Short mmCIF file of C-alpha atoms in Angstrom, two decimals:
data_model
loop_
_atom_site.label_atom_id
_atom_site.label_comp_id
_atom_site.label_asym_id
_atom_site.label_seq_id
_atom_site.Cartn_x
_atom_site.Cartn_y
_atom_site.Cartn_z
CA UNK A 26 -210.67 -51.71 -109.13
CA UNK A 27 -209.00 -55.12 -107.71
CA UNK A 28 -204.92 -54.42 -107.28
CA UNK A 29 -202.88 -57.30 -106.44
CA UNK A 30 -203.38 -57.03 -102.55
CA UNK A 31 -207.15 -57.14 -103.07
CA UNK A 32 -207.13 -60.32 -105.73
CA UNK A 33 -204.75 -62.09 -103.20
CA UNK A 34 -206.86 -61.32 -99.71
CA UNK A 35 -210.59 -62.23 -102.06
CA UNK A 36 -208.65 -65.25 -102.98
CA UNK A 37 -207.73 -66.49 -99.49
CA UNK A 38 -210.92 -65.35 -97.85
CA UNK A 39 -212.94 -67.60 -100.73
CA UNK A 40 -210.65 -70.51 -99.58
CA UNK A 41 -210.96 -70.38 -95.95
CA UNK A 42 -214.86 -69.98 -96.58
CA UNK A 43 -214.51 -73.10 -99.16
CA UNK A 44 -212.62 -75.40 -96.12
CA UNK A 45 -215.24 -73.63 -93.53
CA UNK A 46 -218.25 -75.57 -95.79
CA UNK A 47 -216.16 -78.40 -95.81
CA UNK A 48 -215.10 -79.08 -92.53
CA UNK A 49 -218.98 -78.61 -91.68
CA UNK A 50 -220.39 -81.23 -94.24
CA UNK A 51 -217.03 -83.92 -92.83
CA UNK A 52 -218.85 -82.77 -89.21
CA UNK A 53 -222.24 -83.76 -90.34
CA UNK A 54 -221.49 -86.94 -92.53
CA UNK A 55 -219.52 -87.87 -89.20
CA UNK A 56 -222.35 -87.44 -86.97
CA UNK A 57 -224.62 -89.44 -89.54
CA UNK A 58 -222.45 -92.17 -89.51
CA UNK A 59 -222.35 -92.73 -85.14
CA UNK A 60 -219.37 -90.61 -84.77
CA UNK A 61 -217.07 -92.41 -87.59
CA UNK A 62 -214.16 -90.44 -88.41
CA UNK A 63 -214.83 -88.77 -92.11
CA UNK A 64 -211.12 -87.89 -93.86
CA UNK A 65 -211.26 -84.62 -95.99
CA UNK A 66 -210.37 -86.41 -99.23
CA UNK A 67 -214.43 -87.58 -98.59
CA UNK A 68 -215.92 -84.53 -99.00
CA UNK A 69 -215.09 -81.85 -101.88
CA UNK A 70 -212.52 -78.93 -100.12
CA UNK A 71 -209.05 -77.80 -100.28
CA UNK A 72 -208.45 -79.88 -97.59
CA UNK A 73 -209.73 -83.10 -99.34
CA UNK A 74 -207.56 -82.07 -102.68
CA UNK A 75 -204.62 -81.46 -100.22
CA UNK A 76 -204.56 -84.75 -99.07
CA UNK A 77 -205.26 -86.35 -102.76
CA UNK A 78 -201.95 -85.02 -103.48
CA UNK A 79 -200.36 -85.98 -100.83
CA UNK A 80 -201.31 -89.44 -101.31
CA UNK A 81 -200.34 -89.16 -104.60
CA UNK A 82 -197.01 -88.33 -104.02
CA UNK A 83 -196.48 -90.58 -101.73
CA UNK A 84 -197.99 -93.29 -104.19
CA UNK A 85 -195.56 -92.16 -106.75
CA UNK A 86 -192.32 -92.20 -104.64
CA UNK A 87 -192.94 -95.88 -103.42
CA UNK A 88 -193.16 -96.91 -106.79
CA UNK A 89 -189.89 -94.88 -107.71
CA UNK A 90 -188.35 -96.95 -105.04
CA UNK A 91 -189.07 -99.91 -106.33
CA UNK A 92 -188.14 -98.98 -110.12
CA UNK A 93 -184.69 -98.07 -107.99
CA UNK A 94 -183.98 -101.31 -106.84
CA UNK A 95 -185.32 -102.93 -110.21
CA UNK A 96 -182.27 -100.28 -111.85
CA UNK A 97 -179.54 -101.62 -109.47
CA UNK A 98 -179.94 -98.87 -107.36
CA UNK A 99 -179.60 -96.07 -109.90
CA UNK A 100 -181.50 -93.23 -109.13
CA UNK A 101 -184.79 -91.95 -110.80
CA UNK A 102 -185.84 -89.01 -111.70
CA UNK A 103 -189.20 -88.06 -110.32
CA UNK A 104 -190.42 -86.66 -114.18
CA UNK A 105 -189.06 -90.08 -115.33
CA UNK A 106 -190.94 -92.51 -112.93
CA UNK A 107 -193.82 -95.08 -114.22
CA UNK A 108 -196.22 -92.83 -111.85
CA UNK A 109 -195.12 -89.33 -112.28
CA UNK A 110 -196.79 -88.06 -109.37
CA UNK A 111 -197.14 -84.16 -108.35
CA UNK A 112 -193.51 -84.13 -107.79
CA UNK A 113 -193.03 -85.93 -111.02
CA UNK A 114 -195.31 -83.45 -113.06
CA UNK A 115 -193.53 -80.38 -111.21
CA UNK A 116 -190.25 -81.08 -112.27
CA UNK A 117 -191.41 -81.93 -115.57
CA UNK A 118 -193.26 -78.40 -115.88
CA UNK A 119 -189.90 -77.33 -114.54
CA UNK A 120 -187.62 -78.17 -116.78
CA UNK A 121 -189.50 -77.13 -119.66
CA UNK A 122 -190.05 -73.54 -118.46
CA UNK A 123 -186.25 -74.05 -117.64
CA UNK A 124 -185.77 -75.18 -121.71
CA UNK A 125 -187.85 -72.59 -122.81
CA UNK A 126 -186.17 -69.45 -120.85
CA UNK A 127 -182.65 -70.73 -122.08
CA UNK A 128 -183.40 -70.49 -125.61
CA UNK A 129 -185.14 -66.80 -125.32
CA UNK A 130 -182.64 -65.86 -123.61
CA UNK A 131 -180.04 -67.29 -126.55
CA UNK A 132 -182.32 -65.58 -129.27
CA UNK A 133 -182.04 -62.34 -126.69
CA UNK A 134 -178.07 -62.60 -126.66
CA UNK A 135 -177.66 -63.21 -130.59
CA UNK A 136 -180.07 -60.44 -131.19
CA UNK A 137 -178.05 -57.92 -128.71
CA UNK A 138 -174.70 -58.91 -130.17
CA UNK A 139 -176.43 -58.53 -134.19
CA UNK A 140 -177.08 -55.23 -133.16
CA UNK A 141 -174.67 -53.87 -131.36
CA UNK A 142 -172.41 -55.38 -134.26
CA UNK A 143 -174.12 -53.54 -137.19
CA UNK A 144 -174.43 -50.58 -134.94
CA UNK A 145 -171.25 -50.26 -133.40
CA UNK A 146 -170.73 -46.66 -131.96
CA UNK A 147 -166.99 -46.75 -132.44
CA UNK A 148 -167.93 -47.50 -136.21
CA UNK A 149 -170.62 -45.46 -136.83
CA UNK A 150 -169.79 -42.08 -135.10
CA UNK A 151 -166.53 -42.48 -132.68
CA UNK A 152 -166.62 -38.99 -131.82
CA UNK A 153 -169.98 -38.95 -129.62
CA UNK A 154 -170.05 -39.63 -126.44
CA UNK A 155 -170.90 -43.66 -126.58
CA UNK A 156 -168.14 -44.01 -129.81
CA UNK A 157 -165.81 -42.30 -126.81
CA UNK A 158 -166.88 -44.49 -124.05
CA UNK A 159 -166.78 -47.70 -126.33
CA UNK A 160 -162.89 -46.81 -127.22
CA UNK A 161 -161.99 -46.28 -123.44
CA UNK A 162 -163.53 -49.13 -122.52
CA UNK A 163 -161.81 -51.23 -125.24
CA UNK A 164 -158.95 -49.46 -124.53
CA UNK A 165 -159.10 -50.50 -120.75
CA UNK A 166 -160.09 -54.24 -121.65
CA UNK A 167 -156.94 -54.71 -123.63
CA UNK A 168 -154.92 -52.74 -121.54
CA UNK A 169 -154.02 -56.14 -118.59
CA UNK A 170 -153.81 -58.33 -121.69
CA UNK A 171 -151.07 -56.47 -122.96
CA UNK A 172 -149.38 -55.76 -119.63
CA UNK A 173 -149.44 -59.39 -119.27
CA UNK A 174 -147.39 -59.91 -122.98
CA UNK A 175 -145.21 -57.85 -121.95
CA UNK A 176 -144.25 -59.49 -118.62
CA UNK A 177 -144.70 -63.07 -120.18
CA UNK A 178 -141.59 -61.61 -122.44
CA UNK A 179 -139.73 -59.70 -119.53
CA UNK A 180 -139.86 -63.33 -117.85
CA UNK A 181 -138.67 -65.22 -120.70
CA UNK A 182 -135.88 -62.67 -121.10
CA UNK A 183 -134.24 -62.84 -117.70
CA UNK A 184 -134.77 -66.49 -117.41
CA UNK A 185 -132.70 -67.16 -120.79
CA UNK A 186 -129.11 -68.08 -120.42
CA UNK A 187 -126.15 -67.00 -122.23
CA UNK A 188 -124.59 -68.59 -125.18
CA UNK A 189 -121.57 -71.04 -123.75
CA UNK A 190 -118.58 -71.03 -125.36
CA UNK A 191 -118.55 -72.87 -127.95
CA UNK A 192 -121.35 -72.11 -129.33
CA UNK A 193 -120.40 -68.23 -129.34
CA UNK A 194 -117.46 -69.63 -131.33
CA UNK A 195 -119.38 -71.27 -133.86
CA UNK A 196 -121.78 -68.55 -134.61
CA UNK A 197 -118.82 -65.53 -134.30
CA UNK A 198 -116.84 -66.61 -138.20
CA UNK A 199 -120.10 -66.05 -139.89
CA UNK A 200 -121.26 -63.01 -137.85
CA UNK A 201 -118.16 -61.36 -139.03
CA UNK A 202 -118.02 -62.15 -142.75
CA UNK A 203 -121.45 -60.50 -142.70
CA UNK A 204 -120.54 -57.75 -141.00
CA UNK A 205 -117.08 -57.31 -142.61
CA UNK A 206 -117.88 -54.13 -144.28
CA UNK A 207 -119.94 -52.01 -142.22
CA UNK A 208 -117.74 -53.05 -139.15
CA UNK A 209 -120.89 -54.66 -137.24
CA UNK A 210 -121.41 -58.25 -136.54
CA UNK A 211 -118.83 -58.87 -134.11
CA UNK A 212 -119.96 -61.60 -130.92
CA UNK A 213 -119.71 -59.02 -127.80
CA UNK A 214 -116.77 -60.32 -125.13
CA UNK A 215 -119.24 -60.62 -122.41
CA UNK A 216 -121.58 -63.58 -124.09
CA UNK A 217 -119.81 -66.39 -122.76
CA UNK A 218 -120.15 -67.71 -119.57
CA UNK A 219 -115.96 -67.62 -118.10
CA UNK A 220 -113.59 -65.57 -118.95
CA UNK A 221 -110.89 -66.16 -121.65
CA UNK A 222 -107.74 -67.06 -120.82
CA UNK A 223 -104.56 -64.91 -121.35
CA UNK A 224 -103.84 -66.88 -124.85
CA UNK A 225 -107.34 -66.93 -126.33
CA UNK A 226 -107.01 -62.84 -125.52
CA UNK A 227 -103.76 -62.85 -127.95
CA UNK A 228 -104.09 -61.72 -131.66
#
């Protein structure tokens, strides 16, 4: 039995023998003809189907050239030129294998996250070993997020600024009537920004 090696080697050994017959019927139709040159698109070969395609192409691309300058000077797309062309027709077959692997691999992704959201193993047994390894690693996702609260608030902290004085003065009357009797509420001396002076220190 054929492995892949073997398929590939009877595959180019059947080719060169295919452009061997070839290149001998171009040498005889040549030598018919008084030595006239014989291109290999005239005879059947993989030569002759080489250059079909690349005359093809090149067919195809002077034609996109001129749909250019008819689009003032937009480009065009190979797959959306009048003459499509083998470049044309490969970036068609392209996309669409493109197209068609995103969305299996969309259906693949919703299908993972169904499952592993029915079957949680934090949910289902949180004890075993993947229930334990889901935690930690939940654990360790959150843990920077919450680091970063906290120094978000640190920040904010040591970048606020005192209370000036007057407005210590307007919010101290009604801290005190609240706190009147439990003996709390009172506006600490060190909230405003100067000292008092000597007469507001008096009773």
């Amino acid at each position: 039995k054929r492995g892949p090696l073997g398929e590939a080697e009877a595959r180019a050994v059947s080719t060169i023998n295919e452009i061997t017959s070839a290149e001998k019927m171009r040498a005889q139709l040549s030598k018919q003809r008084g030595g006239e040159l014989v291109r290999p698109i005239d005879v059947p070969g993989p030569l002759g189907e080489v250059e079909r395609k690349v005359l093809e192409a090149m067919e195809a691309e002077r034609q996109r050239a001129k749909e250019r300058e008819l689009n003032d000077g937009k480009c065009v797309r190979p797959k959306d030129a009048t003459i499509r062309g083998p470049l044309g027709e490969a970036e068609r077959k392209a996309m669409e294998d493109l197209d068609l692997l995103k969305q299996e691999e969309k259906e693949r992704l919703r299908n993972i996250a169904r499952v592993l959201q029915e079957k949680r193993p934090l949910e289902s047994d949180p004890d075993s070993a993947l229930g334990v390894t889901e935690r930690f690693t939940v654990g360790l996702l959150k843990g920077p997020r919450l680091f970063g609260k906290v120094a978000e608030r640190v920040v904010e902290l040591m970048s606020s600024s005192k209370l000036d004085k007057g407005d210590a003065k307007l919010l101290q009357p009604s801290s005190r009537s609240r706190g009147s009797s439990t003996g709390e509420g009172d506006i600490p001396e060190d909230i405003y920004d100067e000292e008092r002076t000597d007469d507001e220190k008096r009773p």
